[in-house]
Amino acid sequence: MSVKRVLASAPAKIILFGEHSVVYGKPAIAAAIDLRTYVRAEFNNTGAIKIEAHDIRTPGLIVSFTEDEIYFESDYGRAAEVLSYVRQAIELVREEAGANGRGVTVSITSQIPVGAGLGSSAAVAVATIGAVSKLLGLELSNEEIGKLGHRVELLVQGASSGIDPTVSAIGGFIHYEKGNFEHLPFMELPIVVGYTGSSGSTKELVAMVRKTREEMPDVVEPILSAMGKVVEKAREVLLSDLDDEVRFARLGRLMNINHGLLDALGVSTKKLSELVYAARTAGALGAKITGAGGGGCMYALAPERQSEVATAITIAGGTPMITRISREGLRIEEVLP
Ligand SMILES: Nc1ncnc2c1ncn2[C@@H]1O[C@H](COP(=O)(O)OP(=O)(O)OP(=O)(O)O)[C@@H](O)[C@H]1O
Ligand SMILES: C[C@@](O)(CCO)CC(=O)[O-]
Ligand SMILES: [Mg+2]
């Protein structure tokens, strides 16, 4: 069947345990959440690749006014860079599909805050690959699309563990290590996400950790190993048949240890730590950064106390989001023949 237009969507994620150390081959645990990026792909007649990114603020915009006219200019390098995940995703699929000269228009709308630790880069890459591959007639499984999403992150960021595109493509809860994943049983976790309102670039934060590790391997390696141990313990607790009260209390303690180790690596900020402590003071059993840090989001585990923790995050100047874990990863929403 020849296809004219495809709409695909892919979810955000939280890293429950193990961000950054996962880049160095340690395990990590992540879950897809119910915020989505939607990508529509269709053929155009120009032969060009056209990207309409409705949620991206154009960096380096220069506006000049005269009496009756307005001129817009832009720093083209920076504007193009911000679209590099989408561009690489389209180019990779065109390569996989064999040379194809037809123009493609990709239009993006997203519910995921950008650069906030919720995997916006992975979701946009996965949804783009999903939509464009279907348009070009490629039959790819969600797992294969996750692997292509990992290649996109490697091309753009220089380094990526692949956990974000994997969980965005397949959904649910995963334990991830060196490119391999295991689905953990689905469970509802009483969490609250707190958004600082500022952003951080994963590419820059991963590069910063790498530099510190190169300069002080004896100091940084034990921190990364301790993070790996936290993840293994968390997996054991998640899979245990302990009753919820004990299980959540242990997971909370492990989250706090993980946050301390991330802080030691230098990826927390004053605001993130303020939200983390506000959540703990309001009764969360644990709270930590989620994602690359440098701004963005934290999350708290707060059974019976979700609304108190949400209020504490607001008072501390953040935006709370009560999210649910999403079973579904990449979804083809609509195909127009
Ligand atoms: N809706 C979107 N449209 C186009 N590009 C997007 C969109 N959302 C994210 N991106 C791309 O992803 C970049 C942000 O990715 P980055 O990896 O730095 O943060 P994140 O993925 O939000 O957080 P983390 O990697 O910590 O989970 C943006 O600068 C932009 O290039
Ligand atoms: C910081 C990092 O570990 C997680 C970003 O969500 C980067 C990666 O795993 O690719
Ligand atoms: Mg990212």
Short mmCIF file of C-alpha atoms and ligand atoms in Angstrom, two decimals:
data_model
loop_
_atom_site.label_atom_id
_atom_site.label_comp_id
_atom_site.label_asym_id
_atom_site.label_seq_id
_atom_site.Cartn_x
_atom_site.Cartn_y
_atom_site.Cartn_z
CA MET A 1 0.00 0.00 0.00
CA SER A 2 1.44 3.38 -0.89
CA VAL A 3 1.15 5.85 1.95
CA LYS A 4 0.71 9.64 1.73
CA ARG A 5 0.84 10.72 5.34
CA VAL A 6 1.67 9.18 8.73
CA LEU A 7 1.18 10.46 12.27
CA ALA A 8 3.32 8.80 14.96
CA SER A 9 3.88 9.56 18.64
CA ALA A 10 6.49 8.55 21.22
CA PRO A 11 6.56 9.03 25.00
CA ALA A 12 8.82 10.89 27.43
CA LYS A 13 10.67 8.96 30.11
CA ILE A 14 12.05 9.27 33.58
CA ILE A 15 15.30 7.65 34.62
CA LEU A 16 14.41 6.05 37.95
CA PHE A 17 18.04 5.13 38.68
CA GLY A 18 21.41 5.27 36.94
CA GLU A 19 21.66 8.27 34.58
CA HIS A 20 25.22 9.19 33.56
CA SER A 21 26.76 5.97 34.96
CA VAL A 22 24.76 4.11 32.25
CA VAL A 23 26.92 5.91 29.64
CA TYR A 24 29.91 3.99 31.11
CA GLY A 25 28.33 0.55 30.84
CA LYS A 26 26.64 0.43 34.26
CA PRO A 27 22.98 -0.63 34.43
CA ALA A 28 20.04 1.81 34.75
CA ILE A 29 16.26 1.66 35.21
CA ALA A 30 13.85 3.86 33.25
CA ALA A 31 10.13 4.13 32.59
CA ALA A 32 8.10 5.72 29.80
CA ILE A 33 5.60 8.36 31.03
CA ASP A 34 2.38 9.74 29.60
CA LEU A 35 3.68 12.90 27.87
CA ARG A 36 4.12 12.51 24.12
CA THR A 37 5.77 14.00 21.05
CA TYR A 38 3.69 13.81 17.86
CA VAL A 39 5.31 13.75 14.42
CA ARG A 40 3.44 13.94 11.13
CA ALA A 41 5.35 12.96 7.99
CA GLU A 42 4.12 13.48 4.43
CA PHE A 43 5.54 13.74 0.93
CA ASN A 44 6.00 17.17 -0.64
CA ASN A 45 6.68 18.10 -4.26
CA THR A 46 9.83 20.14 -3.72
CA GLY A 47 12.32 17.29 -3.25
CA ALA A 48 13.49 18.98 -0.03
CA ILE A 49 13.32 17.87 3.59
CA LYS A 50 11.16 20.37 5.44
CA ILE A 51 10.93 20.44 9.25
CA GLU A 52 8.19 22.34 11.05
CA ALA A 53 9.09 22.35 14.76
CA HIS A 54 6.25 24.07 16.57
CA ASP A 55 7.69 23.84 20.09
CA ILE A 56 11.23 24.99 19.47
CA ARG A 57 12.27 28.52 20.29
CA THR A 58 14.59 29.76 17.54
CA PRO A 59 17.92 30.68 19.07
CA GLY A 60 19.77 33.74 17.76
CA LEU A 61 16.74 35.53 16.29
CA ILE A 62 17.41 39.13 15.19
CA VAL A 63 14.46 41.43 14.44
CA SER A 64 14.78 44.92 12.85
CA PHE A 65 11.84 47.36 12.69
CA THR A 66 11.35 50.28 10.32
CA GLU A 67 8.28 52.51 10.06
CA ASP A 68 6.28 49.96 8.12
CA GLU A 69 8.31 46.78 7.90
CA ILE A 70 9.77 44.08 10.14
CA TYR A 71 12.89 42.12 9.11
CA PHE A 72 13.74 38.75 10.65
CA GLU A 73 17.22 37.27 10.56
CA SER A 74 18.51 34.24 12.34
CA ASP A 75 21.76 32.68 13.43
CA TYR A 76 21.40 29.83 10.94
CA GLY A 77 24.04 27.61 12.58
CA ARG A 78 22.27 27.61 15.95
CA ALA A 79 18.82 27.30 14.41
CA ALA A 80 19.97 24.30 12.35
CA GLU A 81 21.70 22.71 15.36
CA VAL A 82 18.53 22.68 17.41
CA LEU A 83 16.86 20.60 14.67
CA SER A 84 19.72 18.14 14.35
CA TYR A 85 17.95 15.23 16.12
CA VAL A 86 15.05 15.46 13.65
CA ARG A 87 17.31 15.95 10.65
CA GLN A 88 19.57 13.01 11.54
CA ALA A 89 16.50 10.83 12.18
CA ILE A 90 15.09 11.62 8.71
CA GLU A 91 18.44 11.11 6.99
CA LEU A 92 19.04 7.78 8.73
CA VAL A 93 15.65 6.46 7.61
CA ARG A 94 16.16 7.67 4.04
CA GLU A 95 19.49 5.86 4.04
CA GLU A 96 17.87 2.65 5.38
CA ALA A 97 15.13 2.88 2.76
CA GLY A 98 17.68 3.24 -0.08
CA ALA A 99 18.21 6.45 -2.05
CA ASN A 100 14.87 8.21 -2.29
CA GLY A 101 14.71 11.62 -3.89
CA ARG A 102 11.16 12.46 -2.80
CA GLY A 103 10.72 15.45 -0.56
CA VAL A 104 9.41 14.87 2.94
CA THR A 105 7.74 17.34 5.29
CA VAL A 106 7.89 16.57 9.00
CA SER A 107 5.77 18.51 11.45
CA ILE A 108 6.31 18.21 15.22
CA THR A 109 4.15 19.09 18.21
CA SER A 110 5.20 18.01 21.67
CA GLN A 111 3.95 17.86 25.25
CA ILE A 112 7.47 17.23 26.58
CA PRO A 113 9.50 20.14 27.99
CA VAL A 114 12.72 20.46 26.00
CA GLY A 115 16.09 19.84 27.68
CA ALA A 116 14.37 18.94 30.96
CA GLY A 117 15.55 15.40 31.61
CA LEU A 118 12.36 13.81 30.29
CA GLY A 119 13.90 12.47 27.09
CA SER A 120 12.55 15.03 24.61
CA SER A 121 15.47 14.31 22.25
CA ALA A 122 14.79 10.57 22.25
CA ALA A 123 11.02 11.00 21.85
CA VAL A 124 11.42 13.35 18.87
CA ALA A 125 13.98 11.03 17.24
CA VAL A 126 11.87 7.89 17.81
CA ALA A 127 8.59 9.48 16.65
CA THR A 128 10.32 10.91 13.55
CA ILE A 129 11.88 7.55 12.67
CA GLY A 130 8.51 5.86 13.26
CA ALA A 131 6.59 8.26 11.03
CA VAL A 132 9.15 8.57 8.20
CA SER A 133 9.95 4.85 8.04
CA LYS A 134 6.26 4.01 7.68
CA LEU A 135 5.90 6.72 5.00
CA LEU A 136 8.83 5.25 3.04
CA GLY A 137 7.44 1.72 3.31
CA LEU A 138 10.02 0.30 5.76
CA GLU A 139 8.70 -2.31 8.18
CA LEU A 140 10.66 -1.78 11.39
CA SER A 141 9.86 -3.14 14.86
CA ASN A 142 9.75 -0.71 17.80
CA GLU A 143 12.94 -2.30 19.08
CA GLU A 144 14.70 -1.62 15.76
CA ILE A 145 13.42 1.96 15.82
CA GLY A 146 14.87 2.33 19.35
CA LYS A 147 18.26 1.21 18.00
CA LEU A 148 18.07 3.77 15.17
CA GLY A 149 17.11 6.40 17.77
CA HIS A 150 20.26 5.48 19.66
CA ARG A 151 22.31 6.05 16.47
CA VAL A 152 20.70 9.50 16.13
CA GLU A 153 21.67 10.41 19.71
CA LEU A 154 25.22 9.15 19.13
CA LEU A 155 25.51 11.24 15.95
CA VAL A 156 24.20 14.43 17.59
CA GLN A 157 25.57 14.12 21.14
CA GLY A 158 28.79 12.19 20.50
CA ALA A 159 27.84 9.92 23.43
CA SER A 160 24.61 8.20 24.46
CA SER A 161 23.87 4.99 26.35
CA GLY A 162 20.73 4.42 24.25
CA ILE A 163 18.44 4.00 27.27
CA ASP A 164 16.19 6.96 26.36
CA PRO A 165 15.40 5.98 22.74
CA THR A 166 14.98 2.35 23.83
CA VAL A 167 12.39 3.08 26.51
CA SER A 168 10.64 5.68 24.34
CA ALA A 169 10.30 3.12 21.52
CA ILE A 170 9.17 0.13 23.58
CA GLY A 171 7.44 1.75 26.57
CA GLY A 172 6.92 0.42 30.11
CA PHE A 173 9.67 -0.16 32.66
CA ILE A 174 13.10 -1.31 31.61
CA HIS A 175 16.37 -2.40 33.14
CA TYR A 176 19.06 -1.45 30.63
CA GLU A 177 22.73 -2.30 30.34
CA LYS A 178 25.17 -1.93 27.42
CA GLY A 179 22.51 -1.87 24.72
CA ASN A 180 20.46 -4.75 26.18
CA PHE A 181 17.17 -4.30 27.95
CA GLU A 182 14.85 -6.36 30.10
CA HIS A 183 11.21 -5.36 30.60
CA LEU A 184 10.40 -5.18 34.31
CA PRO A 185 6.84 -6.01 35.39
CA PHE A 186 4.50 -3.07 34.98
CA MET A 187 3.63 -1.27 38.21
CA GLU A 188 2.02 2.01 39.22
CA LEU A 189 4.53 4.11 41.13
CA PRO A 190 3.28 7.04 43.23
CA ILE A 191 5.64 9.65 41.81
CA VAL A 192 5.62 13.40 41.32
CA VAL A 193 7.87 15.09 38.75
CA GLY A 194 9.09 18.61 39.56
CA TYR A 195 10.24 20.90 36.75
CA THR A 196 12.64 23.73 37.58
CA GLY A 197 11.66 25.63 34.42
CA SER A 198 15.27 25.80 33.26
CA SER A 199 16.99 23.45 30.84
CA GLY A 200 20.26 21.63 30.43
CA SER A 201 21.90 20.15 27.34
CA THR A 202 22.54 16.40 27.64
CA LYS A 203 25.38 16.68 25.13
CA GLU A 204 27.16 19.25 27.34
CA LEU A 205 26.46 17.51 30.65
CA VAL A 206 27.69 14.14 29.38
CA ALA A 207 30.82 15.87 28.04
CA MET A 208 31.35 17.57 31.41
CA VAL A 209 31.18 14.27 33.32
CA ARG A 210 33.51 12.65 30.77
CA LYS A 211 36.07 15.44 31.29
CA THR A 212 35.97 15.09 35.08
CA ARG A 213 36.35 11.31 34.73
CA GLU A 214 39.37 11.74 32.43
CA GLU A 215 40.98 14.25 34.79
CA MET A 216 40.27 12.31 38.00
CA PRO A 217 39.55 8.67 37.16
CA ASP A 218 40.40 7.45 40.68
CA VAL A 219 37.77 9.76 42.15
CA VAL A 220 35.04 9.40 39.52
CA GLU A 221 35.18 5.64 38.83
CA PRO A 222 34.13 4.68 42.38
CA ILE A 223 31.17 7.10 42.12
CA LEU A 224 30.04 5.50 38.84
CA SER A 225 30.49 2.01 40.33
CA ALA A 226 28.45 2.99 43.40
CA MET A 227 25.68 4.18 41.05
CA GLY A 228 25.75 0.80 39.33
CA LYS A 229 25.39 -0.89 42.74
CA VAL A 230 22.43 1.39 43.60
CA VAL A 231 20.70 0.29 40.39
CA GLU A 232 21.22 -3.42 41.06
CA LYS A 233 19.85 -3.01 44.58
CA ALA A 234 16.87 -1.02 43.23
CA ARG A 235 16.10 -3.76 40.68
CA GLU A 236 16.18 -6.35 43.48
CA VAL A 237 13.80 -4.24 45.60
CA LEU A 238 11.46 -3.52 42.65
CA LEU A 239 11.21 -7.24 41.86
CA SER A 240 10.91 -8.36 45.51
CA ASP A 241 7.67 -9.45 47.13
CA LEU A 242 8.21 -7.09 50.07
CA ASP A 243 5.05 -5.22 50.99
CA ASP A 244 4.71 -1.76 49.46
CA GLU A 245 5.58 0.13 52.64
CA VAL A 246 9.01 -1.50 53.00
CA ARG A 247 9.63 -1.59 49.25
CA PHE A 248 8.93 2.11 48.75
CA ALA A 249 10.96 3.08 51.84
CA ARG A 250 13.99 1.19 50.45
CA LEU A 251 13.55 2.58 46.95
CA GLY A 252 13.32 6.09 48.44
CA ARG A 253 16.61 5.64 50.32
CA LEU A 254 18.27 4.40 47.14
CA MET A 255 16.93 7.45 45.24
CA ASN A 256 18.47 9.75 47.84
CA ILE A 257 21.84 7.99 47.57
CA ASN A 258 21.63 8.21 43.76
CA HIS A 259 20.88 11.93 43.96
CA GLY A 260 23.89 12.49 46.25
CA LEU A 261 26.15 10.67 43.78
CA LEU A 262 24.79 12.73 40.85
CA ASP A 263 25.40 15.88 42.88
CA ALA A 264 28.97 14.68 43.47
CA LEU A 265 29.40 14.45 39.68
CA GLY A 266 28.34 18.10 39.39
CA VAL A 267 25.10 17.68 37.42
CA SER A 268 22.69 19.09 40.01
CA THR A 269 21.82 22.78 40.32
CA LYS A 270 20.71 24.91 43.27
CA LYS A 271 17.11 24.85 42.01
CA LEU A 272 17.07 21.08 41.43
CA SER A 273 18.42 20.46 44.93
CA GLU A 274 15.88 22.89 46.40
CA LEU A 275 13.03 20.94 44.78
CA VAL A 276 14.56 17.64 45.93
CA TYR A 277 14.76 18.84 49.56
CA ALA A 278 11.33 20.47 49.45
CA ALA A 279 9.82 17.16 48.31
CA ARG A 280 11.60 15.18 51.02
CA THR A 281 10.53 17.67 53.70
CA ALA A 282 6.91 17.31 52.54
CA GLY A 283 7.04 13.57 53.11
CA ALA A 284 8.50 12.05 49.94
CA LEU A 285 10.38 8.84 50.73
CA GLY A 286 13.01 9.76 48.19
CA ALA A 287 13.77 12.41 45.57
CA LYS A 288 16.40 12.75 42.89
CA ILE A 289 17.26 14.32 39.56
CA THR A 290 15.91 12.57 36.50
CA GLY A 291 17.85 12.67 33.23
CA ALA A 292 21.02 14.57 32.50
CA GLY A 293 20.49 17.41 35.04
CA GLY A 294 21.96 20.92 34.75
CA GLY A 295 18.35 22.15 35.15
CA GLY A 296 15.24 20.31 34.07
CA CYS A 297 13.41 17.89 36.35
CA MET A 298 13.60 15.90 39.56
CA TYR A 299 11.16 13.23 40.67
CA ALA A 300 9.92 12.16 44.08
CA LEU A 301 8.45 8.91 45.38
CA ALA A 302 5.52 9.92 47.53
CA PRO A 303 2.98 7.24 48.43
CA GLU A 304 -0.05 8.86 50.14
CA ARG A 305 1.67 12.27 49.93
CA GLN A 306 1.54 13.15 46.23
CA SER A 307 -0.52 16.31 46.61
CA GLU A 308 1.53 17.58 49.62
CA VAL A 309 4.73 17.00 47.66
CA ALA A 310 3.28 18.73 44.59
CA THR A 311 2.40 21.76 46.75
CA ALA A 312 5.90 21.82 48.29
CA ILE A 313 7.44 21.77 44.79
CA THR A 314 5.24 24.73 43.79
CA ILE A 315 6.16 26.70 46.92
CA ALA A 316 9.85 26.03 46.18
CA GLY A 317 9.34 27.64 42.73
CA GLY A 318 8.95 24.52 40.58
CA THR A 319 6.13 23.11 38.49
CA PRO A 320 4.78 19.75 39.68
CA MET A 321 3.53 17.15 37.23
CA ILE A 322 1.69 14.08 38.45
CA THR A 323 2.43 11.62 35.69
CA ARG A 324 1.66 7.97 35.06
CA ILE A 325 3.91 5.30 33.68
CA SER A 326 3.06 4.57 30.03
CA ARG A 327 2.87 0.97 28.90
CA GLU A 328 3.01 2.06 25.30
CA GLY A 329 6.10 3.21 23.47
CA LEU A 330 6.08 4.36 19.85
CA ARG A 331 2.58 4.42 18.43
CA ILE A 332 1.44 4.85 14.83
CA GLU A 333 -1.63 7.04 15.31
CA GLU A 334 -2.85 7.42 11.75
CA VAL A 335 -1.90 6.31 8.24
CA LEU A 336 -3.42 8.09 5.24
CA PRO A 337 -3.24 6.04 2.06
N1 LIG B 1 9.66 19.13 20.01
C1 LIG B 1 10.90 19.12 19.50
N2 LIG B 1 11.12 19.49 18.22
C2 LIG B 1 12.37 19.47 17.70
N3 LIG B 1 13.49 19.14 18.41
C3 LIG B 1 13.33 18.78 19.69
C4 LIG B 1 12.03 18.75 20.31
N4 LIG B 1 12.19 18.35 21.59
C5 LIG B 1 13.53 18.15 21.77
N5 LIG B 1 14.22 18.42 20.65
C6 LIG B 1 15.70 18.37 20.47
O1 LIG B 1 16.27 17.79 21.63
C7 LIG B 1 17.16 18.75 22.29
C8 LIG B 1 17.10 18.54 23.79
O2 LIG B 1 17.66 17.28 24.05
P1 LIG B 1 18.52 16.96 25.35
O3 LIG B 1 18.95 15.56 25.20
O4 LIG B 1 19.57 18.00 25.55
O5 LIG B 1 17.44 17.09 26.54
P2 LIG B 1 16.24 16.11 26.90
O6 LIG B 1 16.24 14.96 25.94
O7 LIG B 1 15.01 16.92 26.99
O8 LIG B 1 16.65 15.60 28.36
P3 LIG B 1 17.42 14.22 28.76
O9 LIG B 1 18.33 13.86 27.62
O10 LIG B 1 18.20 14.59 29.99
O11 LIG B 1 16.36 13.24 29.04
C9 LIG B 1 16.64 20.10 21.82
O12 LIG B 1 17.66 21.08 21.90
C10 LIG B 1 16.28 19.78 20.36
O13 LIG B 1 17.45 19.71 19.57
C1 LIG B 2 22.65 11.42 31.00
C2 LIG B 2 22.11 10.14 30.35
O1 LIG B 2 22.62 9.03 31.07
C3 LIG B 2 20.59 10.04 30.44
C4 LIG B 2 19.83 11.19 29.83
O2 LIG B 2 18.44 10.95 30.00
C5 LIG B 2 22.58 10.10 28.92
C6 LIG B 2 22.43 8.73 28.26
O3 LIG B 2 22.25 7.73 28.96
O4 LIG B 2 22.54 8.67 27.02
MG MG B 3 17.97 13.78 25.61
#
